[in-house]
PDB file of C-alpha atoms in Angstrom:
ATOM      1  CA  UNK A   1       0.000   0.000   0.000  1.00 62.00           C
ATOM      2  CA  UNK A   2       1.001   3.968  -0.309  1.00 72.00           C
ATOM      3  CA  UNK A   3       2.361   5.712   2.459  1.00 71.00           C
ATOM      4  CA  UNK A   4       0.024   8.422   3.977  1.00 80.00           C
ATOM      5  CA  UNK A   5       3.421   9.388   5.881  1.00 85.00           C
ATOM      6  CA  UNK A   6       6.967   8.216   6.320  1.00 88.00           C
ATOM      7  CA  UNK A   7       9.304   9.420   8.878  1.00 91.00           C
ATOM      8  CA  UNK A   8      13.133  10.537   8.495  1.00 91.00           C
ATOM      9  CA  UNK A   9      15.384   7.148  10.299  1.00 92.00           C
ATOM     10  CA  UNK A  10      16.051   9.737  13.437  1.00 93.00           C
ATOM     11  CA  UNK A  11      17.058   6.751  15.242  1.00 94.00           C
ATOM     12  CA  UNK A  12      20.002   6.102  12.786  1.00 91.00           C
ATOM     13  CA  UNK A  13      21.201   3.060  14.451  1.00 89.00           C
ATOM     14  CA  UNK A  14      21.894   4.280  17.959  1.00 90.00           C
ATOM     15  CA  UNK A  15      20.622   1.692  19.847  1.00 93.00           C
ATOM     16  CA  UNK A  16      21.413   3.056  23.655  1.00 93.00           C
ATOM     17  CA  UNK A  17      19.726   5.490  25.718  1.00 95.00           C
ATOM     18  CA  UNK A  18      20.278   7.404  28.662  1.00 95.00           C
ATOM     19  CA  UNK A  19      17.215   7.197  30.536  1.00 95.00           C
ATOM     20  CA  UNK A  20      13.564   5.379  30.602  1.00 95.00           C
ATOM     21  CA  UNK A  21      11.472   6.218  27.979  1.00 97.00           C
ATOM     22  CA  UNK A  22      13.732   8.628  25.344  1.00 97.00           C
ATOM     23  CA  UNK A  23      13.872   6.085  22.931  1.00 97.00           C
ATOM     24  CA  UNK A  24      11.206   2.998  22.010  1.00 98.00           C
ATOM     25  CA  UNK A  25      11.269   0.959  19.318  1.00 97.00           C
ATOM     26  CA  UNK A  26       8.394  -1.329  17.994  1.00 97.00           C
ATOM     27  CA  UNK A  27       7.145  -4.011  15.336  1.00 96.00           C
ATOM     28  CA  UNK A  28       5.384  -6.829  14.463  1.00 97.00           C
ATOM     29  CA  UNK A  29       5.786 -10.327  14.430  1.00 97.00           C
ATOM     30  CA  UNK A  30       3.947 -13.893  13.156  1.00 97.00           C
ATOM     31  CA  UNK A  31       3.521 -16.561  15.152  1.00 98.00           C
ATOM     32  CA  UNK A  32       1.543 -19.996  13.599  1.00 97.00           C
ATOM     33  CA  UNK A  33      -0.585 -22.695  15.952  1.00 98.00           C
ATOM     34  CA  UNK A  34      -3.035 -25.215  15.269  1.00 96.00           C
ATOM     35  CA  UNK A  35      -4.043 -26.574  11.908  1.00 93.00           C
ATOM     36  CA  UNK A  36      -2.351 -23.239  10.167  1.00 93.00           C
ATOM     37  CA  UNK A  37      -3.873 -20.427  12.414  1.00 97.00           C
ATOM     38  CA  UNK A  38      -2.280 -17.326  12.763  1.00 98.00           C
ATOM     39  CA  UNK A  39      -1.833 -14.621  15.483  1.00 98.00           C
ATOM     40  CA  UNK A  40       0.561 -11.572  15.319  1.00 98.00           C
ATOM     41  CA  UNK A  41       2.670  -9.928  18.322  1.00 98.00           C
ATOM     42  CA  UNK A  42       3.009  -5.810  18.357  1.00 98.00           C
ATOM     43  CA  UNK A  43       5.571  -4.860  20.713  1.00 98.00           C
ATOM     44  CA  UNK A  44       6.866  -1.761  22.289  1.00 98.00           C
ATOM     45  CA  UNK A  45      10.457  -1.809  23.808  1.00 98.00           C
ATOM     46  CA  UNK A  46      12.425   0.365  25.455  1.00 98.00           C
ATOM     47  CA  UNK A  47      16.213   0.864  24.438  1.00 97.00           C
ATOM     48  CA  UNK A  48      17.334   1.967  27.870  1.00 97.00           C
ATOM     49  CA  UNK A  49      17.380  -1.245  29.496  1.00 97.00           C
ATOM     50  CA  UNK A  50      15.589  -3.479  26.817  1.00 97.00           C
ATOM     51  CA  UNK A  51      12.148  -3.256  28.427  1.00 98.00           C
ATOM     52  CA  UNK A  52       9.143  -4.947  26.907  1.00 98.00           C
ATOM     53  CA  UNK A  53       6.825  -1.970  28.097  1.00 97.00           C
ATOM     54  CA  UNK A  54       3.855  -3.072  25.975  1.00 98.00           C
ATOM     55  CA  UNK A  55       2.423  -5.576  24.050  1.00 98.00           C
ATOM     56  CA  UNK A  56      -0.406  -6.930  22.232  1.00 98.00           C
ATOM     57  CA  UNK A  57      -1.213 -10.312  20.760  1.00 98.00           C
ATOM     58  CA  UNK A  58      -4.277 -10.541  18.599  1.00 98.00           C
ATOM     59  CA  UNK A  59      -6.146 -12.619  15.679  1.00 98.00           C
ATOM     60  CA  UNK A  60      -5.107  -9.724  12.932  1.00 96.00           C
ATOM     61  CA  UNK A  61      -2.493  -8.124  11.685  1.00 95.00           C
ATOM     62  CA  UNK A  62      -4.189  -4.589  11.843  1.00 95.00           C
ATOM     63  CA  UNK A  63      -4.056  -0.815  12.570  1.00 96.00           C
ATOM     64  CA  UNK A  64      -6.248  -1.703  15.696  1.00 97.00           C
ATOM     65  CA  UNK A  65      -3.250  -3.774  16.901  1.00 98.00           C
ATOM     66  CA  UNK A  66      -0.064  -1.122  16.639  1.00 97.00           C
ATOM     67  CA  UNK A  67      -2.737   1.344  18.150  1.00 98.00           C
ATOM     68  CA  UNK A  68      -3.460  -0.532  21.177  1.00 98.00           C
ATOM     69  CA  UNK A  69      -0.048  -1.684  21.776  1.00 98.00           C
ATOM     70  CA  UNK A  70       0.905   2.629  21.674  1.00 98.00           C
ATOM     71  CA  UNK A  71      -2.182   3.392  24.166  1.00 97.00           C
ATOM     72  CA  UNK A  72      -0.946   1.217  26.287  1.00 98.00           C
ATOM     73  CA  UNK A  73       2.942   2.362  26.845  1.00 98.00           C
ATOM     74  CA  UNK A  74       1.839   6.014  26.324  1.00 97.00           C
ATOM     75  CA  UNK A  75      -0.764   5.562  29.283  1.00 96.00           C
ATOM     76  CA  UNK A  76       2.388   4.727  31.402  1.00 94.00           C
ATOM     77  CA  UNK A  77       4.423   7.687  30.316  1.00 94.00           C
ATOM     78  CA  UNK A  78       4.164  11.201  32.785  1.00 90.00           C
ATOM     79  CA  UNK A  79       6.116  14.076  31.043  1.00 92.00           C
ATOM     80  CA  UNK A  80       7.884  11.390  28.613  1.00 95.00           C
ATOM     81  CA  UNK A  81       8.319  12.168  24.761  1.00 97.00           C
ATOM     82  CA  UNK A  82      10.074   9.586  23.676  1.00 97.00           C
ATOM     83  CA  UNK A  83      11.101   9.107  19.904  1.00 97.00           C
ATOM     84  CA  UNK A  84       9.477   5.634  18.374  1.00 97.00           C
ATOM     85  CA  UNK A  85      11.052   3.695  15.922  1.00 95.00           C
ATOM     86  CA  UNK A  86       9.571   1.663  13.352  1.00 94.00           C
ATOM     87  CA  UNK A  87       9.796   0.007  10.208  1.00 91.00           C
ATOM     88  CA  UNK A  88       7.530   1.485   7.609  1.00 90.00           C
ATOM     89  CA  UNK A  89       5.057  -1.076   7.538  1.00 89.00           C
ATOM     90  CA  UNK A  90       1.276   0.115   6.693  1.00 91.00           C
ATOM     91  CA  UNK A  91       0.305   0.477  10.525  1.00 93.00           C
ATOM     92  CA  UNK A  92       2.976   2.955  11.256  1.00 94.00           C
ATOM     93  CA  UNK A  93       3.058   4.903   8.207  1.00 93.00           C
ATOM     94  CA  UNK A  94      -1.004   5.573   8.540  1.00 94.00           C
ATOM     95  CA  UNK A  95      -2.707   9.013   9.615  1.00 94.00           C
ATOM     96  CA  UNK A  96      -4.070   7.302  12.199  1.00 95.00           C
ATOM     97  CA  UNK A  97      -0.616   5.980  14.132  1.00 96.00           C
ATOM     98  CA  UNK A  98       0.846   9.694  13.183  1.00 96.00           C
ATOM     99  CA  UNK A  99      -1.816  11.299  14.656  1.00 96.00           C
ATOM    100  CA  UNK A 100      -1.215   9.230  18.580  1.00 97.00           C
ATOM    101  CA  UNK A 101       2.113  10.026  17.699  1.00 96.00           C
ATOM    102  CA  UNK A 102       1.718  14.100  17.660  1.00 96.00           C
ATOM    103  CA  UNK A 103      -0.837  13.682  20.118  1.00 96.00           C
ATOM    104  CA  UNK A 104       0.939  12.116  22.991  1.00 96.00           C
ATOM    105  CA  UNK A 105       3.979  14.813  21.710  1.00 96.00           C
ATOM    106  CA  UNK A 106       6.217  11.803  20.371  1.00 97.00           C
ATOM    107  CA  UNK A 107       8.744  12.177  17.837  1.00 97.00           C
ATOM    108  CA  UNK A 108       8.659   9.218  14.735  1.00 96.00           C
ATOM    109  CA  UNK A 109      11.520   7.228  12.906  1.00 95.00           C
ATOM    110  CA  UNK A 110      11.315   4.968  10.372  1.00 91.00           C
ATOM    111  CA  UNK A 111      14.009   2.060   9.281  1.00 85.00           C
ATOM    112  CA  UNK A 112      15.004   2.267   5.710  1.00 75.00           C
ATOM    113  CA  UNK A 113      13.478   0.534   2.903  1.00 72.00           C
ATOM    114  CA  UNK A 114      14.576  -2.902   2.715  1.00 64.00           C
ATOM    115  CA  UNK A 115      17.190  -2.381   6.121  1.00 67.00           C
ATOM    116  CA  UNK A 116      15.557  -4.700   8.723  1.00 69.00           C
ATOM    117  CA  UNK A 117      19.028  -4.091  10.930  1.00 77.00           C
ATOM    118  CA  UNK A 118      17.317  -0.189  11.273  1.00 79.00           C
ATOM    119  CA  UNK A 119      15.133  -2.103  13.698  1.00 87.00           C
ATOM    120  CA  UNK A 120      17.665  -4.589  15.191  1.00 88.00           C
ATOM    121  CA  UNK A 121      16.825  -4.483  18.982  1.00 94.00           C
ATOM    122  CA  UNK A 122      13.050  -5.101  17.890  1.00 94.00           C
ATOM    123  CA  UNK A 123      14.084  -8.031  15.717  1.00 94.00           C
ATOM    124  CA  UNK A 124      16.389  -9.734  18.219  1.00 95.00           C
ATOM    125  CA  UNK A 125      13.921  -9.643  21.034  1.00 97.00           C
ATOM    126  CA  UNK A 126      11.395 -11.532  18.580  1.00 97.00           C
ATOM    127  CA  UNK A 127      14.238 -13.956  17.512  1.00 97.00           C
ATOM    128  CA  UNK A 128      15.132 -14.750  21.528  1.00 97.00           C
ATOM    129  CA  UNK A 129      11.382 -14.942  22.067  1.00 98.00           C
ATOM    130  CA  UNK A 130      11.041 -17.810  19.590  1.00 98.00           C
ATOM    131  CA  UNK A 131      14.231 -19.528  20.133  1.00 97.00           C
ATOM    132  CA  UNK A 132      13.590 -19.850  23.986  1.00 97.00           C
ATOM    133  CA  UNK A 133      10.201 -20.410  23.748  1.00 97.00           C
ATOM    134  CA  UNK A 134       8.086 -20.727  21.058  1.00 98.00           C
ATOM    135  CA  UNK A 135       9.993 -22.917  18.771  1.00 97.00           C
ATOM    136  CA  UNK A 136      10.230 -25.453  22.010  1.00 96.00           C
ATOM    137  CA  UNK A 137       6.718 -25.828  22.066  1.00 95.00           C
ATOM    138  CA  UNK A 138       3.502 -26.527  19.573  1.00 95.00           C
ATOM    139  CA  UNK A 139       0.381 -24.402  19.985  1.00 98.00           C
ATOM    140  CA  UNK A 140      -2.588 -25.594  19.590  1.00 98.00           C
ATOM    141  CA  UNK A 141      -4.923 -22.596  20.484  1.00 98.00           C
ATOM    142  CA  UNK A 142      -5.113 -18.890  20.936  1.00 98.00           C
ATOM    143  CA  UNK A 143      -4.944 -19.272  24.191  1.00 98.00           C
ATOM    144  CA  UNK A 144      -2.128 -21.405  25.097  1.00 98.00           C
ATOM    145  CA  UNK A 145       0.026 -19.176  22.395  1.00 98.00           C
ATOM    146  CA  UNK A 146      -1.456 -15.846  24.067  1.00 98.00           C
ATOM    147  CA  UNK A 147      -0.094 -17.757  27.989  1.00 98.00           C
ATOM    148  CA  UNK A 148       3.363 -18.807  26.830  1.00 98.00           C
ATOM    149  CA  UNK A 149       3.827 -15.495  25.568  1.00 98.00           C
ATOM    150  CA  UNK A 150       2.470 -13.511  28.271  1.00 98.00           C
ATOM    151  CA  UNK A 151       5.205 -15.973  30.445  1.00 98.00           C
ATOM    152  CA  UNK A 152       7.770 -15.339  28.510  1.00 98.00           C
ATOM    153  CA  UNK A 153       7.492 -11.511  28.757  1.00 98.00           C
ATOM    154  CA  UNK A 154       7.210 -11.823  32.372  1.00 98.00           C
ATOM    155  CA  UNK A 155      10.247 -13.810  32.434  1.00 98.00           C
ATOM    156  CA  UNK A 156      12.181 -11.642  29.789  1.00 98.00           C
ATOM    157  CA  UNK A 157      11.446  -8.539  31.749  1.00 98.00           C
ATOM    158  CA  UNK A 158      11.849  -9.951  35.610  1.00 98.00           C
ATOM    159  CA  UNK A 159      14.238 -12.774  35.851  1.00 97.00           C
ATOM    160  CA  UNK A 160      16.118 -12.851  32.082  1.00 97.00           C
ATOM    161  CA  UNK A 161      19.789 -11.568  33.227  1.00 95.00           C
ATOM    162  CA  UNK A 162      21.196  -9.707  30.997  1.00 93.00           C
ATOM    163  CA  UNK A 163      25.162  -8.885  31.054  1.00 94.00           C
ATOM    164  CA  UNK A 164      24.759  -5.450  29.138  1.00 92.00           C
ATOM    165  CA  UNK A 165      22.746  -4.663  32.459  1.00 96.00           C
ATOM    166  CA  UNK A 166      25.463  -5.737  34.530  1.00 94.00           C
ATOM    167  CA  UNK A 167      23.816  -9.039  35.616  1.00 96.00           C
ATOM    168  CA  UNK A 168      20.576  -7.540  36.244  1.00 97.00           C
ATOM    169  CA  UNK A 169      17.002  -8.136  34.308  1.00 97.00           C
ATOM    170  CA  UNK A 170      15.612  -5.202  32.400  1.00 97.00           C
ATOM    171  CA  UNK A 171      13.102  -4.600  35.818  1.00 97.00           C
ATOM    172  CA  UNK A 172      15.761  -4.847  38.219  1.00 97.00           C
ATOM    173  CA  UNK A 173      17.961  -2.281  36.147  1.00 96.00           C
ATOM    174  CA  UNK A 174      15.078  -0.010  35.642  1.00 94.00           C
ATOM    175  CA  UNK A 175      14.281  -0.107  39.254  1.00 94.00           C
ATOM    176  CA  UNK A 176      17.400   0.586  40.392  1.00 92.00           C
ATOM    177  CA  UNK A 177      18.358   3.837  38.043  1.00 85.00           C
ATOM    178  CA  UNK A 178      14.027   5.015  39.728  1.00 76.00           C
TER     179      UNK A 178
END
């Protein structure tokens, strides 16, 4: 589909931040269960400490989706404005994602055409996410994906240990620069 806006790659690559909430980026992903079922992940994550600060699984890979995964990290932001990154996939480059955007203040970046490495930290969360987890396992329902997920993203942000956080997980780290 056309654009109805693209964004300038502000992000350029510069995966670290200084603080909570300057810098999110976000995408979507596939998963498969059953007899050939689908369900798609839209995920918010923060680059200071690798946070998963939102997500959303649902049935369809829709505006609806990306939107409800954004209401739900901008409700936890207080006088936040952080930039969002994303590829330039039909959700994000609607009037309807650029409009949250102004309206909760934000500032937009877009990855490249055809440079999936613009979004790396998005894509190598999904990657850990199905090599730990959901390539272990077969899903036979909405449901059971939906549970292992919601796990997972419990585990990833409380208990994962991550040596770029000096041995702490993402919540421990963020807790401890609060």
């Amino acid at each position: 589909s056309t654009p109805q806006h693209v964004a300038e790659n502000l992000l350029n690559r510069e995966f670290t931040a200084e603080r909570q909430n300057e810098k999110w980026v976000t995408d979507v992903t596939e998963f498969k269960y059953g007899q050939s079922k689908k369900a798609y992940l839209s995920t918010i994550r923060d680059l200071y400490d690798g946070a998963i600060i939102s997500y959303v699984l649902g049935r369809s890979n829709n505006n609806q989706l990306v939107f409800n995964t954004l209401d739900q990290a901008t409700s936890q932001l207080a006088e936040e404005h952080p930039l969002i990154h994303s590829d330039r996939g039909y959700q994000y480059t609607s009037k309807g994602f650029k409009r949250m955007i102004d309206d909760a203040k934000m500032t937009q970046s877009m990855s490249r055409v055809g440079r999936c490495i613009d979004n790396g930290p998005m894509e190598s969360f999904f990657g850990t996410l199905k090599c730990e987890k959901y390539y272990l396992n077969k899903y036979e329902t909405f449901d059971e994906l939906s549970f292992a997920i919601d796990e997972y993203i419990h585990f990833y942000n409380h208990e994962r240990y991550q040596k770029r956080l000096n041995g702490l997980s993402p919540m421990e780290y963020r807790a401890k620069a609060a």
